[in-house]
């Protein structure tokens, strides 16, 4: 990770996709797999106990695994080699049952699903905070008059509350769609190299169900090695969310320009003292959101481009997807965290909004000023704003499960 990446993301998301976290997730998979196989009589109970007891990340040299994985082109191989060695120190008879009857893609895809579940939870929490902050602003300023602008030029009078409701709407929809996509796409991967789990004594389906329950993931009923649609739908929804956040960030940036001065991001501790001019403010949240919106489309495009995979574990495509996935979530959480932190303290200058209207009206013919730029038009906008607030306060609906 570069210094620049750290500025645009969050410590929490960097931790989720750290090397140690990935190794820990893979070990959680191997421990749950062994326990589930033993419960079904596929491997001995003593072997499962030895395997699960060795699946502790602190027992492994994570840095060495990373180096070995880079040389060998696989993140799974060095972990499995190290796990077998660790198991053999206590129970040599259990070594053949490590990773028994499954493929490396089962391990890596499920580990990534475990990490993505944590990542989506972080995004969802901040997204909910951003939406609620916007809805509170919409209620508070339902009838606060401000200029409506088209192509950056004044066109009529609206209310700041209606503008806030318009910012909140796509984010609320993203929240619902992201929850639905995660509900469908966070699935256990299990099928072995051929997808049939042929070494599981006819209990492959039962093993997948037990493993999914143990890990808190969905059981898809089949291996989805090259069926990436439901998985990548999560990435596409993240891309849409980042775009909506970027739109909000750009609006805040424009409205906060000194010559407009209608809103301003709250000052951050440790920032501002170095600014030589009192009229300058630093729209950091808008900057992070705009940077993410410029980066995320390329990440989503790379994920989609990787979909045509030549058989499971496809050389190039699957690995490209694995590399792009964390980068998308790093950008997504950086964006939503920045705005979720700024919106509750957003400074709204209602007096400046009114003075901008009055200044424009003073230069217009009386009829035009009365028809299109009457501050009383904010009352109608306020009714619409409050109606949108009410509609957007409903929780996300997960009922459209098609499986």
CSV table of C-alpha atoms in Angstrom, one decimal:
chain,number,residue,atom,x,y,z
A,1,UNK,CA,0.0,0.0,0.0
A,2,UNK,CA,1.3,3.5,-0.9
A,3,UNK,CA,0.9,6.6,1.2
A,4,UNK,CA,-1.6,7.9,-1.3
A,5,UNK,CA,-3.8,4.8,-0.9
A,6,UNK,CA,-3.8,5.4,2.9
A,7,UNK,CA,-5.1,8.9,2.4
A,8,UNK,CA,-8.0,7.7,0.3
A,9,UNK,CA,-9.0,4.7,2.3
A,10,UNK,CA,-9.5,3.8,6.0
A,11,UNK,CA,-7.5,1.8,8.5
A,12,UNK,CA,-10.4,-0.6,9.1
A,13,UNK,CA,-10.6,-1.6,5.4
A,14,UNK,CA,-6.8,-1.8,5.1
A,15,UNK,CA,-6.9,-4.2,8.0
A,16,UNK,CA,-9.7,-6.3,6.5
A,17,UNK,CA,-7.6,-7.0,3.4
A,18,UNK,CA,-4.2,-7.2,5.0
A,19,UNK,CA,-2.0,-10.2,4.4
A,20,UNK,CA,-2.6,-11.5,7.9
A,21,UNK,CA,-6.4,-11.2,7.6
A,22,UNK,CA,-6.4,-13.2,4.4
A,23,UNK,CA,-4.3,-16.0,5.9
A,24,UNK,CA,-6.5,-16.0,9.0
A,25,UNK,CA,-9.6,-16.3,6.7
A,26,UNK,CA,-8.1,-19.2,4.8
A,27,UNK,CA,-7.3,-21.0,8.1
A,28,UNK,CA,-10.8,-20.4,9.3
A,29,UNK,CA,-12.0,-22.2,6.2
A,30,UNK,CA,-9.7,-25.1,6.7
A,31,UNK,CA,-10.7,-25.5,10.3
A,32,UNK,CA,-14.4,-25.4,9.5
A,33,UNK,CA,-13.9,-27.8,6.6
A,34,UNK,CA,-12.1,-30.4,8.7
A,35,UNK,CA,-14.7,-30.2,11.5
A,36,UNK,CA,-17.6,-30.5,9.0
A,37,UNK,CA,-15.9,-33.5,7.3
A,38,UNK,CA,-15.4,-35.2,10.6
A,39,UNK,CA,-19.0,-34.6,11.6
A,40,UNK,CA,-20.1,-36.5,8.5
A,41,UNK,CA,-17.6,-39.3,8.9
A,42,UNK,CA,-15.6,-38.3,5.9
A,43,UNK,CA,-12.3,-37.9,7.8
A,44,UNK,CA,-11.4,-39.2,11.3
A,45,UNK,CA,-12.3,-37.0,14.3
A,46,UNK,CA,-8.7,-37.1,15.6
A,47,UNK,CA,-7.5,-35.7,12.2
A,48,UNK,CA,-10.1,-32.9,12.4
A,49,UNK,CA,-9.0,-31.9,15.9
A,50,UNK,CA,-5.3,-31.8,14.9
A,51,UNK,CA,-6.1,-29.7,11.7
A,52,UNK,CA,-8.4,-27.3,13.6
A,53,UNK,CA,-6.0,-26.9,16.4
A,54,UNK,CA,-3.2,-25.9,13.9
A,55,UNK,CA,-5.3,-23.3,12.1
A,56,UNK,CA,-4.1,-20.4,14.2
A,57,UNK,CA,-2.6,-17.5,12.2
A,58,UNK,CA,0.0,-16.7,14.9
A,59,UNK,CA,1.6,-20.1,14.2
A,60,UNK,CA,2.5,-19.1,10.7
A,61,UNK,CA,5.1,-16.8,9.1
A,62,UNK,CA,2.7,-14.7,7.0
A,63,UNK,CA,5.5,-12.6,5.4
A,64,UNK,CA,7.2,-15.8,4.2
A,65,UNK,CA,3.9,-17.1,2.8
A,66,UNK,CA,3.5,-13.9,0.8
A,67,UNK,CA,7.0,-14.3,-0.6
A,68,UNK,CA,6.5,-17.9,-1.5
A,69,UNK,CA,3.1,-17.2,-3.0
A,70,UNK,CA,4.6,-14.5,-5.2
A,71,UNK,CA,7.3,-16.9,-6.5
A,72,UNK,CA,4.9,-19.8,-7.0
A,73,UNK,CA,1.9,-17.8,-8.4
A,74,UNK,CA,-0.5,-19.1,-5.7
A,75,UNK,CA,-1.7,-17.7,-2.4
A,76,UNK,CA,-3.1,-21.2,-1.4
A,77,UNK,CA,0.0,-23.4,-1.9
A,78,UNK,CA,2.3,-22.0,0.7
A,79,UNK,CA,-0.5,-21.9,3.3
A,80,UNK,CA,-1.4,-25.5,2.7
A,81,UNK,CA,2.2,-26.5,2.8
A,82,UNK,CA,2.7,-24.7,6.1
A,83,UNK,CA,-0.5,-26.1,7.5
A,84,UNK,CA,0.4,-29.7,6.7
A,85,UNK,CA,3.8,-29.2,8.4
A,86,UNK,CA,2.1,-27.8,11.5
A,87,UNK,CA,-0.4,-30.6,11.6
A,88,UNK,CA,2.4,-33.2,11.1
A,89,UNK,CA,4.3,-31.9,14.2
A,90,UNK,CA,1.5,-33.2,16.4
A,91,UNK,CA,-0.3,-35.9,14.4
A,92,UNK,CA,1.4,-37.2,11.3
A,93,UNK,CA,-1.6,-39.5,10.5
A,94,UNK,CA,-3.7,-36.4,10.0
A,95,UNK,CA,-1.6,-34.8,7.3
A,96,UNK,CA,-3.4,-36.6,4.4
A,97,UNK,CA,-6.7,-35.1,5.5
A,98,UNK,CA,-5.6,-31.5,5.3
A,99,UNK,CA,-7.6,-29.8,2.5
A,100,UNK,CA,-9.1,-33.2,1.8
A,101,UNK,CA,-10.9,-33.6,-1.6
A,102,UNK,CA,-11.3,-30.0,-2.5
A,103,UNK,CA,-9.5,-27.4,-4.7
A,104,UNK,CA,-7.5,-24.4,-4.1
A,105,UNK,CA,-10.2,-22.1,-5.6
A,106,UNK,CA,-12.6,-23.4,-2.9
A,107,UNK,CA,-10.2,-22.1,-0.3
A,108,UNK,CA,-9.4,-18.7,-1.8
A,109,UNK,CA,-12.9,-17.8,-2.9
A,110,UNK,CA,-14.5,-18.7,0.4
A,111,UNK,CA,-11.7,-16.7,2.3
A,112,UNK,CA,-12.4,-13.7,0.1
A,113,UNK,CA,-16.2,-14.1,0.8
A,114,UNK,CA,-15.4,-14.0,4.5
A,115,UNK,CA,-13.3,-10.9,4.2
A,116,UNK,CA,-15.9,-9.2,1.9
A,117,UNK,CA,-18.6,-9.8,4.5
A,118,UNK,CA,-16.6,-7.8,6.9
A,119,UNK,CA,-15.8,-5.2,4.3
A,120,UNK,CA,-19.5,-4.8,3.3
A,121,UNK,CA,-20.5,-4.4,6.9
A,122,UNK,CA,-18.1,-1.5,7.3
A,123,UNK,CA,-19.4,0.1,4.1
A,124,UNK,CA,-23.1,-0.4,5.1
A,125,UNK,CA,-22.6,1.1,8.5
A,126,UNK,CA,-21.1,4.3,7.1
A,127,UNK,CA,-23.6,4.4,4.2
A,128,UNK,CA,-26.5,4.2,6.7
A,129,UNK,CA,-24.9,7.1,8.7
A,130,UNK,CA,-24.5,9.2,5.5
A,131,UNK,CA,-28.1,8.6,4.5
A,132,UNK,CA,-29.5,9.4,7.9
A,133,UNK,CA,-27.4,12.6,8.1
A,134,UNK,CA,-28.8,13.7,4.7
A,135,UNK,CA,-32.4,12.9,5.7
A,136,UNK,CA,-32.0,15.0,8.9
A,137,UNK,CA,-30.7,17.9,6.8
A,138,UNK,CA,-33.6,17.4,4.4
A,139,UNK,CA,-36.1,17.7,7.3
A,140,UNK,CA,-34.3,20.6,8.9
A,141,UNK,CA,-34.0,22.6,5.7
A,142,UNK,CA,-37.2,21.4,4.0
A,143,UNK,CA,-38.2,25.0,3.2
A,144,UNK,CA,-34.8,26.7,3.2
A,145,UNK,CA,-34.7,28.6,-0.1
A,146,UNK,CA,-31.7,28.2,-2.4
A,147,UNK,CA,-31.0,28.5,-6.1
A,148,UNK,CA,-31.6,25.5,-8.3
A,149,UNK,CA,-28.8,25.2,-10.8
A,150,UNK,CA,-28.6,23.5,-14.2
A,151,UNK,CA,-25.3,23.3,-16.0
A,152,UNK,CA,-23.9,25.3,-13.0
A,153,UNK,CA,-26.3,28.2,-13.8
A,154,UNK,CA,-29.2,29.4,-11.7
A,155,UNK,CA,-32.6,28.3,-13.2
A,156,UNK,CA,-35.2,28.7,-10.4
A,157,UNK,CA,-35.6,28.5,-6.6
A,158,UNK,CA,-35.8,25.1,-4.8
A,159,UNK,CA,-35.1,24.2,-1.2
A,160,UNK,CA,-31.9,22.9,0.3
A,161,UNK,CA,-34.0,20.2,1.9
A,162,UNK,CA,-35.1,18.9,-1.5
A,163,UNK,CA,-31.5,18.9,-2.7
A,164,UNK,CA,-30.5,16.8,0.4
A,165,UNK,CA,-33.3,14.4,-0.3
A,166,UNK,CA,-32.1,14.0,-3.9
A,167,UNK,CA,-28.6,13.3,-2.6
A,168,UNK,CA,-30.0,10.7,-0.1
A,169,UNK,CA,-32.2,8.8,-2.6
A,170,UNK,CA,-29.5,7.1,-4.7
A,171,UNK,CA,-27.5,6.3,-1.6
A,172,UNK,CA,-30.5,4.7,0.1
A,173,UNK,CA,-31.2,2.7,-3.0
A,174,UNK,CA,-27.5,1.6,-3.1
A,175,UNK,CA,-27.8,0.5,0.5
A,176,UNK,CA,-30.8,-1.8,-0.4
A,177,UNK,CA,-29.2,-3.2,-3.5
A,178,UNK,CA,-25.9,-3.8,-1.8
A,179,UNK,CA,-27.6,-5.7,1.0
A,180,UNK,CA,-29.4,-7.8,-1.6
A,181,UNK,CA,-26.3,-8.4,-3.6
A,182,UNK,CA,-24.3,-9.4,-0.5
A,183,UNK,CA,-27.1,-11.7,0.6
A,184,UNK,CA,-26.9,-13.6,-2.7
A,185,UNK,CA,-23.2,-13.3,-3.4
A,186,UNK,CA,-21.5,-14.1,-0.1
A,187,UNK,CA,-21.5,-17.8,-0.7
A,188,UNK,CA,-19.3,-20.7,0.3
A,189,UNK,CA,-17.3,-22.1,-2.5
A,190,UNK,CA,-17.0,-25.9,-2.5
A,191,UNK,CA,-16.7,-28.4,-5.3
A,192,UNK,CA,-13.2,-29.7,-5.7
A,193,UNK,CA,-11.4,-29.5,-9.0
A,194,UNK,CA,-14.3,-30.9,-11.0
A,195,UNK,CA,-17.1,-29.3,-9.0
A,196,UNK,CA,-18.5,-32.7,-8.0
A,197,UNK,CA,-17.0,-33.3,-4.5
A,198,UNK,CA,-16.6,-36.9,-5.6
A,199,UNK,CA,-14.4,-37.9,-2.7
A,200,UNK,CA,-17.0,-37.0,-0.1
A,201,UNK,CA,-18.6,-40.4,0.1
A,202,UNK,CA,-21.8,-39.1,-1.5
A,203,UNK,CA,-22.2,-36.4,1.2
A,204,UNK,CA,-21.0,-33.5,-0.9
A,205,UNK,CA,-24.2,-31.5,-0.6
A,206,UNK,CA,-24.5,-32.1,3.1
A,207,UNK,CA,-20.8,-31.0,3.6
A,208,UNK,CA,-21.5,-27.8,1.7
A,209,UNK,CA,-24.5,-27.0,3.8
A,210,UNK,CA,-22.6,-27.7,7.1
A,211,UNK,CA,-19.6,-25.6,6.0
A,212,UNK,CA,-21.8,-22.7,4.9
A,213,UNK,CA,-23.6,-22.8,8.3
A,214,UNK,CA,-20.3,-23.0,10.2
A,215,UNK,CA,-18.9,-20.0,8.3
A,216,UNK,CA,-22.1,-17.9,8.2
A,217,UNK,CA,-22.1,-17.9,4.4
A,218,UNK,CA,-24.8,-18.9,1.9
A,219,UNK,CA,-25.0,-22.4,0.5
A,220,UNK,CA,-25.3,-21.9,-3.3
A,221,UNK,CA,-26.1,-25.6,-3.9
A,222,UNK,CA,-23.3,-26.0,-6.4
A,223,UNK,CA,-19.7,-24.8,-7.0
A,224,UNK,CA,-19.6,-21.4,-8.7
A,225,UNK,CA,-16.0,-21.5,-9.8
A,226,UNK,CA,-16.6,-19.7,-13.2
A,227,UNK,CA,-20.1,-18.5,-12.4
A,228,UNK,CA,-19.0,-15.0,-11.2
A,229,UNK,CA,-22.2,-13.1,-11.8
A,230,UNK,CA,-23.7,-13.0,-8.3
A,231,UNK,CA,-20.2,-12.4,-6.8
A,232,UNK,CA,-19.4,-9.6,-9.1
A,233,UNK,CA,-22.8,-8.0,-8.6
A,234,UNK,CA,-21.5,-6.9,-5.2
A,235,UNK,CA,-18.7,-5.1,-7.0
A,236,UNK,CA,-21.0,-3.5,-9.5
A,237,UNK,CA,-23.3,-2.2,-6.7
A,238,UNK,CA,-20.2,-0.8,-4.9
A,239,UNK,CA,-19.3,1.0,-8.2
A,240,UNK,CA,-22.7,2.5,-8.4
A,241,UNK,CA,-22.6,3.6,-4.8
A,242,UNK,CA,-19.2,5.3,-5.3
A,243,UNK,CA,-20.5,7.1,-8.3
A,244,UNK,CA,-23.4,8.5,-6.3
A,245,UNK,CA,-21.1,9.5,-3.5
A,246,UNK,CA,-18.9,11.3,-6.1
A,247,UNK,CA,-21.9,13.2,-7.4
A,248,UNK,CA,-22.6,14.3,-3.9
A,249,UNK,CA,-19.0,15.3,-3.3
A,250,UNK,CA,-18.9,17.3,-6.5
A,251,UNK,CA,-22.1,19.2,-5.5
A,252,UNK,CA,-20.6,20.0,-2.1
A,253,UNK,CA,-17.4,21.2,-3.7
A,254,UNK,CA,-19.3,23.5,-6.1
A,255,UNK,CA,-21.6,24.9,-3.4
A,256,UNK,CA,-18.7,25.5,-1.1
A,257,UNK,CA,-16.7,27.7,-3.5
A,258,UNK,CA,-16.0,31.1,-1.9
A,259,UNK,CA,-18.1,33.0,-4.5
A,260,UNK,CA,-21.1,30.7,-3.7
A,261,UNK,CA,-20.4,29.9,-0.1
A,262,UNK,CA,-23.7,28.1,0.7
A,263,UNK,CA,-22.2,25.0,2.4
A,264,UNK,CA,-18.9,24.1,4.0
A,265,UNK,CA,-17.5,20.8,5.3
A,266,UNK,CA,-16.7,20.9,9.1
A,267,UNK,CA,-13.2,21.7,10.1
A,268,UNK,CA,-11.1,18.7,11.1
A,269,UNK,CA,-8.8,18.7,14.2
A,270,UNK,CA,-5.3,19.5,13.1
A,271,UNK,CA,-6.4,21.1,9.9
A,272,UNK,CA,-6.9,24.8,9.1
A,273,UNK,CA,-4.2,26.3,11.3
A,274,UNK,CA,-1.9,26.3,8.4
A,275,UNK,CA,-4.3,28.1,6.0
A,276,UNK,CA,-3.2,31.7,5.5
A,277,UNK,CA,-6.6,33.0,4.3
A,278,UNK,CA,-9.7,33.0,6.6
A,279,UNK,CA,-12.1,32.3,3.7
A,280,UNK,CA,-10.4,29.1,2.7
A,281,UNK,CA,-11.8,25.7,3.8
A,282,UNK,CA,-10.6,22.3,2.9
A,283,UNK,CA,-13.3,20.1,1.4
A,284,UNK,CA,-11.4,16.8,2.3
A,285,UNK,CA,-14.5,14.6,2.2
A,286,UNK,CA,-15.5,15.8,-1.2
A,287,UNK,CA,-11.9,15.2,-2.4
A,288,UNK,CA,-11.9,11.6,-1.2
A,289,UNK,CA,-15.3,11.0,-2.8
A,290,UNK,CA,-14.3,12.4,-6.1
A,291,UNK,CA,-11.0,10.5,-6.1
A,292,UNK,CA,-12.9,7.3,-5.5
A,293,UNK,CA,-15.4,8.0,-8.2
A,294,UNK,CA,-12.6,8.4,-10.7
A,295,UNK,CA,-10.9,5.1,-9.6
A,296,UNK,CA,-13.8,2.8,-9.0
A,297,UNK,CA,-15.0,2.5,-12.7
A,298,UNK,CA,-11.7,1.1,-13.7
A,299,UNK,CA,-11.9,-1.4,-10.9
A,300,UNK,CA,-15.4,-2.5,-11.8
A,301,UNK,CA,-14.4,-2.7,-15.5
A,302,UNK,CA,-11.4,-4.9,-14.6
A,303,UNK,CA,-13.7,-7.3,-12.6
A,304,UNK,CA,-16.1,-7.6,-15.5
A,305,UNK,CA,-13.2,-8.1,-18.0
A,306,UNK,CA,-12.0,-11.0,-15.9
A,307,UNK,CA,-15.3,-12.9,-16.2
A,308,UNK,CA,-14.5,-15.0,-19.3
A,309,UNK,CA,-12.4,-17.6,-17.4
A,310,UNK,CA,-11.1,-20.7,-19.1
A,311,UNK,CA,-12.1,-23.3,-16.6
A,312,UNK,CA,-11.9,-23.0,-12.8
A,313,UNK,CA,-8.8,-21.1,-11.4
A,314,UNK,CA,-8.3,-19.6,-14.8
A,315,UNK,CA,-4.8,-18.4,-15.4
A,316,UNK,CA,-4.9,-14.6,-15.5
A,317,UNK,CA,-8.6,-13.9,-15.1
A,318,UNK,CA,-9.2,-15.2,-11.7
A,319,UNK,CA,-6.0,-13.7,-10.4
A,320,UNK,CA,-6.8,-10.3,-11.9
A,321,UNK,CA,-10.2,-10.4,-10.1
A,322,UNK,CA,-8.6,-11.2,-6.8
A,323,UNK,CA,-6.1,-8.3,-7.1
A,324,UNK,CA,-8.8,-5.7,-8.1
A,325,UNK,CA,-11.4,-6.7,-5.5
A,326,UNK,CA,-9.7,-5.3,-2.4
A,327,UNK,CA,-8.8,-2.1,-4.3
A,328,UNK,CA,-12.5,-1.4,-5.1
A,329,UNK,CA,-13.5,-1.9,-1.5
A,330,UNK,CA,-10.7,0.3,-0.3
A,331,UNK,CA,-11.9,3.1,-2.5
A,332,UNK,CA,-15.6,2.5,-1.6
A,333,UNK,CA,-15.1,2.7,2.1
A,334,UNK,CA,-12.8,5.7,1.9
A,335,UNK,CA,-15.5,7.5,0.0
A,336,UNK,CA,-18.4,6.6,2.2
A,337,UNK,CA,-16.5,7.0,5.5
A,338,UNK,CA,-15.3,10.5,4.5
A,339,UNK,CA,-18.8,11.8,3.7
A,340,UNK,CA,-20.4,10.0,6.6
A,341,UNK,CA,-18.0,11.9,8.8
A,342,UNK,CA,-18.6,15.2,7.2
A,343,UNK,CA,-22.3,15.4,6.6
A,344,UNK,CA,-23.5,15.4,10.2
A,345,UNK,CA,-21.5,18.6,10.8
A,346,UNK,CA,-22.1,20.2,7.4
A,347,UNK,CA,-22.3,24.0,7.8
A,348,UNK,CA,-25.3,25.2,5.9
A,349,UNK,CA,-25.4,29.0,5.4
A,350,UNK,CA,-29.1,29.7,4.8
A,351,UNK,CA,-28.5,33.4,4.9
A,352,UNK,CA,-26.0,33.1,2.1
A,353,UNK,CA,-28.4,31.0,0.1
A,354,UNK,CA,-31.0,33.7,0.4
A,355,UNK,CA,-28.6,36.5,-0.4
A,356,UNK,CA,-27.6,34.7,-3.6
A,357,UNK,CA,-31.2,34.5,-4.6
A,358,UNK,CA,-31.8,38.2,-3.8
A,359,UNK,CA,-28.6,39.3,-5.7
A,360,UNK,CA,-29.8,37.4,-8.8
A,361,UNK,CA,-33.3,38.8,-8.5
A,362,UNK,CA,-32.0,42.4,-8.3
A,363,UNK,CA,-30.5,42.1,-11.7
A,364,UNK,CA,-33.6,40.5,-13.4
A,365,UNK,CA,-36.7,42.1,-14.8
A,366,UNK,CA,-39.5,42.2,-12.2
A,367,UNK,CA,-41.6,39.6,-14.0
A,368,UNK,CA,-38.8,37.1,-14.4
A,369,UNK,CA,-37.7,37.5,-10.8
A,370,UNK,CA,-41.3,36.9,-9.6
A,371,UNK,CA,-42.0,34.0,-11.9
A,372,UNK,CA,-38.8,31.9,-11.5
A,373,UNK,CA,-36.9,33.1,-8.5
A,374,UNK,CA,-39.6,33.8,-5.8
A,375,UNK,CA,-38.2,32.4,-2.5
A,376,UNK,CA,-41.8,31.2,-1.8
A,377,UNK,CA,-41.2,28.4,-4.3
A,378,UNK,CA,-39.2,26.7,-1.5
A,379,UNK,CA,-42.5,25.9,0.2
A,380,UNK,CA,-43.5,23.5,-2.6
A,381,UNK,CA,-40.0,22.1,-2.7
A,382,UNK,CA,-40.3,21.5,1.1
A,383,UNK,CA,-43.5,19.4,0.6
A,384,UNK,CA,-41.6,17.2,-1.9
A,385,UNK,CA,-38.6,17.0,0.4
A,386,UNK,CA,-40.6,15.8,3.4
A,387,UNK,CA,-42.4,13.2,1.2
A,388,UNK,CA,-39.1,11.8,0.0
A,389,UNK,CA,-37.7,11.7,3.5
A,390,UNK,CA,-40.7,9.6,4.6
A,391,UNK,CA,-40.3,7.3,1.6
A,392,UNK,CA,-36.5,6.8,2.2
A,393,UNK,CA,-36.8,5.9,5.9
A,394,UNK,CA,-38.0,2.4,5.1
A,395,UNK,CA,-35.3,-0.3,5.7
A,396,UNK,CA,-33.8,-2.2,2.8
A,397,UNK,CA,-36.0,-5.1,1.5
A,398,UNK,CA,-34.3,-8.5,1.0
A,399,UNK,CA,-37.5,-10.3,0.1
A,400,UNK,CA,-36.8,-10.6,-3.7
A,401,UNK,CA,-34.6,-13.7,-3.2
A,402,UNK,CA,-34.9,-15.6,-6.4
A,403,UNK,CA,-33.2,-18.8,-5.3
